[in-house]
Coordinates of N, CA, C and O in Angstrom, one line a residue:
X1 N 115.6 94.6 93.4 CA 115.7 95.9 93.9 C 116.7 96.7 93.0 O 117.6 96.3 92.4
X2 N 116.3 98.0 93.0 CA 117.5 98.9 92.3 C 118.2 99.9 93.5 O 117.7 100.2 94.7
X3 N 119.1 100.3 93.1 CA 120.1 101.9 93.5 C 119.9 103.3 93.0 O 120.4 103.8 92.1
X4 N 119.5 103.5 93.5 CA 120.0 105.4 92.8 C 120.4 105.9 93.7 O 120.1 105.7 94.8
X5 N 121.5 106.7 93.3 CA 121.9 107.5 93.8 C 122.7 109.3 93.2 O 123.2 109.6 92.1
X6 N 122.5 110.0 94.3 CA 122.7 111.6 93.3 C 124.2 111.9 92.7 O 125.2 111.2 93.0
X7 N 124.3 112.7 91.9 CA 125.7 113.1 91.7 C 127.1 112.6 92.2 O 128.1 112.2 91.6
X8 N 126.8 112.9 93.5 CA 127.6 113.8 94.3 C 127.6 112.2 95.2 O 128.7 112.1 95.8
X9 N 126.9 111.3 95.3 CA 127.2 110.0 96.0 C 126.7 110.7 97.2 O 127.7 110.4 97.9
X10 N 125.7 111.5 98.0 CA 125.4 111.7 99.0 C 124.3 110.7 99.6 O 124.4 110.0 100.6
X11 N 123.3 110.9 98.7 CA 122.3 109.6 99.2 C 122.1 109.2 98.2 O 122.1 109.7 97.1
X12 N 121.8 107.7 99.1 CA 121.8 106.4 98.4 C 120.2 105.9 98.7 O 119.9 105.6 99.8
X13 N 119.1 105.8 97.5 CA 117.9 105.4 97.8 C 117.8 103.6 97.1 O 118.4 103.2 96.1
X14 N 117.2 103.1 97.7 CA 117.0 101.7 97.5 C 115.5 101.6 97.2 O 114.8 102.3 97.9
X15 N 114.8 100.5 96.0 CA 113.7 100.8 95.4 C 113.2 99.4 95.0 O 113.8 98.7 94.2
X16 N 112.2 99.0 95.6 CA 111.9 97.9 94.8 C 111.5 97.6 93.4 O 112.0 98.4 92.6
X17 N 111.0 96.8 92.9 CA 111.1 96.9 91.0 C 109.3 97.9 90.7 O 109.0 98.8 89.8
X18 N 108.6 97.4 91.8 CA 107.6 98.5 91.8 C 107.3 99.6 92.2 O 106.2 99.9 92.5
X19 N 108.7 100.7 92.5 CA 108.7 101.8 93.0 C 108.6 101.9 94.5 O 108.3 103.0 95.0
X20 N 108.8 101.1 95.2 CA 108.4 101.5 96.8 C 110.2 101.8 97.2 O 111.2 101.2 96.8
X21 N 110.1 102.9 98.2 CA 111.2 103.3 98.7 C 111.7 102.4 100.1 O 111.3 102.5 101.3
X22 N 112.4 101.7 99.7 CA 112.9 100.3 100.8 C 114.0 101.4 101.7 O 113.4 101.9 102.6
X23 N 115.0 101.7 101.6 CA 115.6 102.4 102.3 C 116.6 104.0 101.8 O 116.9 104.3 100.7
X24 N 116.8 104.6 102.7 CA 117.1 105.9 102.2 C 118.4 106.0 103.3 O 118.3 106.2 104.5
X25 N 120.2 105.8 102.1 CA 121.0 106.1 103.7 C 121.9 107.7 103.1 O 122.5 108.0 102.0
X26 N 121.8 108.2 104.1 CA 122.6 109.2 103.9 C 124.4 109.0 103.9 O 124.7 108.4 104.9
X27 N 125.5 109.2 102.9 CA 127.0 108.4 102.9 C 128.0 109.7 103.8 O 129.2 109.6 104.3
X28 N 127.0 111.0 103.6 CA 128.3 112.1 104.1 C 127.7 112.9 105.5 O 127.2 114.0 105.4
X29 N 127.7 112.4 106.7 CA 126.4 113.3 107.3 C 126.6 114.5 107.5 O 125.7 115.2 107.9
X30 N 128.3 115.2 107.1 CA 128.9 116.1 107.5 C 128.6 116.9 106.6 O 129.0 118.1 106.7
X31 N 127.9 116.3 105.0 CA 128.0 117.5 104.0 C 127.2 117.9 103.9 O 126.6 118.0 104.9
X32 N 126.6 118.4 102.7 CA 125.9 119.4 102.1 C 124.7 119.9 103.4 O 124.3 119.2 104.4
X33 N 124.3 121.5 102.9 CA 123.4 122.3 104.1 C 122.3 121.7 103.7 O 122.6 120.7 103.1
X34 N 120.8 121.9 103.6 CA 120.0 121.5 103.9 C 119.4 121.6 102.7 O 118.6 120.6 102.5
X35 N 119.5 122.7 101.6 CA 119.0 122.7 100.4 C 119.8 121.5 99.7 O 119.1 120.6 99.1
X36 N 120.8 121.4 99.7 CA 121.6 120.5 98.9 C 121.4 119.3 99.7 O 121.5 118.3 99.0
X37 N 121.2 119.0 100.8 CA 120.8 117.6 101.0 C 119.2 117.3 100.4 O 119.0 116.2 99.8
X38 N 117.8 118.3 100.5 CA 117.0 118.1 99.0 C 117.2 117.6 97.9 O 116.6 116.7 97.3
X39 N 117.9 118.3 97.6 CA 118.2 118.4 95.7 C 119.2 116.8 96.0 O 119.2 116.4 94.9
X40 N 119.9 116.0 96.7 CA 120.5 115.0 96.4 C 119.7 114.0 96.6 O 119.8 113.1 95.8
X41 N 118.6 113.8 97.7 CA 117.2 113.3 98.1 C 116.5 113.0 96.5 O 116.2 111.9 96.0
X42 N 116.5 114.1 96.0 CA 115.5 114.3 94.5 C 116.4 113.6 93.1 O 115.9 113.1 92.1
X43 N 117.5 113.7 93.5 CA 118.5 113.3 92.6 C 118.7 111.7 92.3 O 118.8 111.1 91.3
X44 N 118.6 111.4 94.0 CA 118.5 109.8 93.7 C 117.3 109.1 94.0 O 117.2 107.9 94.3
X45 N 116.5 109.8 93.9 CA 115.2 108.9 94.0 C 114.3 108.9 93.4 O 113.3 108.3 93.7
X46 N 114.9 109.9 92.1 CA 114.6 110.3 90.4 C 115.4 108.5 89.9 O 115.0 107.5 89.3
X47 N 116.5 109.0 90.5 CA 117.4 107.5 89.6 C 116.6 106.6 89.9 O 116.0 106.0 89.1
X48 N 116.5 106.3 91.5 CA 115.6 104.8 91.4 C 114.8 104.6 90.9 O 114.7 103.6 90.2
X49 N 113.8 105.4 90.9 CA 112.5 105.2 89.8 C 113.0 105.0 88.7 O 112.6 103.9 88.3
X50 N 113.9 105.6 87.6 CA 114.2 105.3 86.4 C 114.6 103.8 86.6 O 114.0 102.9 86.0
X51 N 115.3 103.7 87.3 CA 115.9 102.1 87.0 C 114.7 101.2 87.5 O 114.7 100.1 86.9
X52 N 113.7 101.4 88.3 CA 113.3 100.7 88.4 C 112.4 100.6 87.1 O 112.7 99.7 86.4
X53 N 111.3 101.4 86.7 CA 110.9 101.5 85.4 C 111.9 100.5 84.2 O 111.5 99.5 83.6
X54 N 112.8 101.1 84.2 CA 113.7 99.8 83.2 C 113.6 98.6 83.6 O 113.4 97.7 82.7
X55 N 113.7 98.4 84.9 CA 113.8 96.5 85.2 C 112.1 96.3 85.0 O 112.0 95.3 84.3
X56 N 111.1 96.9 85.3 CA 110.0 96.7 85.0 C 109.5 96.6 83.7 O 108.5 96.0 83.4
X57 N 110.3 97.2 82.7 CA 110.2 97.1 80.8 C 111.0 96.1 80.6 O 110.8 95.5 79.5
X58 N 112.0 95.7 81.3 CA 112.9 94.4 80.8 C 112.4 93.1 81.5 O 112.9 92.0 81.4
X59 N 111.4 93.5 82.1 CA 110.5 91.6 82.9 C 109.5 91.5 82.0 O 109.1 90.4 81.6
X60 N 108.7 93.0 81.4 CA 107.8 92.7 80.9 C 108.0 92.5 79.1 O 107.1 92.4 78.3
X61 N 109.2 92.4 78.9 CA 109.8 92.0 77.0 C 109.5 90.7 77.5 O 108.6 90.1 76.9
X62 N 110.4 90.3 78.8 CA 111.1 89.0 79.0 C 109.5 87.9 78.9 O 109.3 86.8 78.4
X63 N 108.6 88.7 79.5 CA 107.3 87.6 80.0 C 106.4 87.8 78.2 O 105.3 87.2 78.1
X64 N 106.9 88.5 77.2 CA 106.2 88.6 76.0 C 107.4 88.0 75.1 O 107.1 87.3 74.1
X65 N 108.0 88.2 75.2 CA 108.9 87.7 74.3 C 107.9 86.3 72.7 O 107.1 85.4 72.8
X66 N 108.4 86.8 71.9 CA 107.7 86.7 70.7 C 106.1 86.6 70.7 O 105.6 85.8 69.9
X67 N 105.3 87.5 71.5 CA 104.6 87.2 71.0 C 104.0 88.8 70.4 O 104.4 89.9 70.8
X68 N 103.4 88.6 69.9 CA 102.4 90.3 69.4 C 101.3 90.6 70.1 O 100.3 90.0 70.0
X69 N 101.5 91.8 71.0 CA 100.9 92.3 71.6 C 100.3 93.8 71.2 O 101.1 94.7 71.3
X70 N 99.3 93.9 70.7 CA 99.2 95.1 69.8 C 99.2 96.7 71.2 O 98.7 96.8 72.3
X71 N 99.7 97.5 70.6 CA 99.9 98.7 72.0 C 101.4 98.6 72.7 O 102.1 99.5 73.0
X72 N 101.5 96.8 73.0 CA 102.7 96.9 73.9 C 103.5 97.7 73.6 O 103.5 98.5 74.5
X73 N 104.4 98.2 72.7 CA 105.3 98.9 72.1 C 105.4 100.3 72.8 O 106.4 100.7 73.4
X74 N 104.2 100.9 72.6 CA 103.9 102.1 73.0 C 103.8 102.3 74.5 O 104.1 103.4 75.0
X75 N 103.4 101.2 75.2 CA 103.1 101.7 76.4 C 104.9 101.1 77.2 O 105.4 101.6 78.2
X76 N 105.7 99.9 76.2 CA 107.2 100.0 76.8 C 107.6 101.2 76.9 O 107.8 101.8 78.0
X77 N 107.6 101.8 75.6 CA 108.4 103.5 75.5 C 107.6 104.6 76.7 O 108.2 105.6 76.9
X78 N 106.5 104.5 77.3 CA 106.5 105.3 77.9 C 106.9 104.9 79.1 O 106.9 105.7 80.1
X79 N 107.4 103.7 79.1 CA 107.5 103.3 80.7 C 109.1 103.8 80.9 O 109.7 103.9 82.0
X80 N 109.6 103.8 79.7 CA 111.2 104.1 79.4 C 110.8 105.9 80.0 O 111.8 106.1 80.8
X81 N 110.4 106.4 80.0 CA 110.5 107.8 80.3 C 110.9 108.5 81.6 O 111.0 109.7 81.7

């Protein structure tokens, strides 16, 4: 599983390595109004995906490792995005 979480440490999204959203906790209930609790929602659940994407490009080196896979290259770097 991975972490994201926004800026501001408001929420904390939890992600499995295939993108599914396992849990979502809010850390401040007292803060931000309603737009800024959005945008910290989107903040960290932008990050989990990224990280998860990475652990997903670093299992799939790990399961090729030396071999030549013609394309793989191209399709790691987009997964890096």
């Amino acid at each position: 599983t991975v972490i994201g979480a926004d800026d501001s440490n408001v929420v904390r999204i939890e992600m499995s390595g295939v993108g599914e959203v396992l849990t979502v906790t809010l850390l401040n209930r007292n803060g931000p109004d309603v737009e800024a609790l959005e945008q910290s929602i989107k903040a960290a659940t932008n990050s989990a995906i990224k990280q998860a994407k990475q652990l997903h490009m670093e299992s799939i080196k790990e399961l090729t490792a030396g071999v030549e896979i013609p394309g793989l290259d191209g399709i790691l770097q987009e997964l890096s995005k």
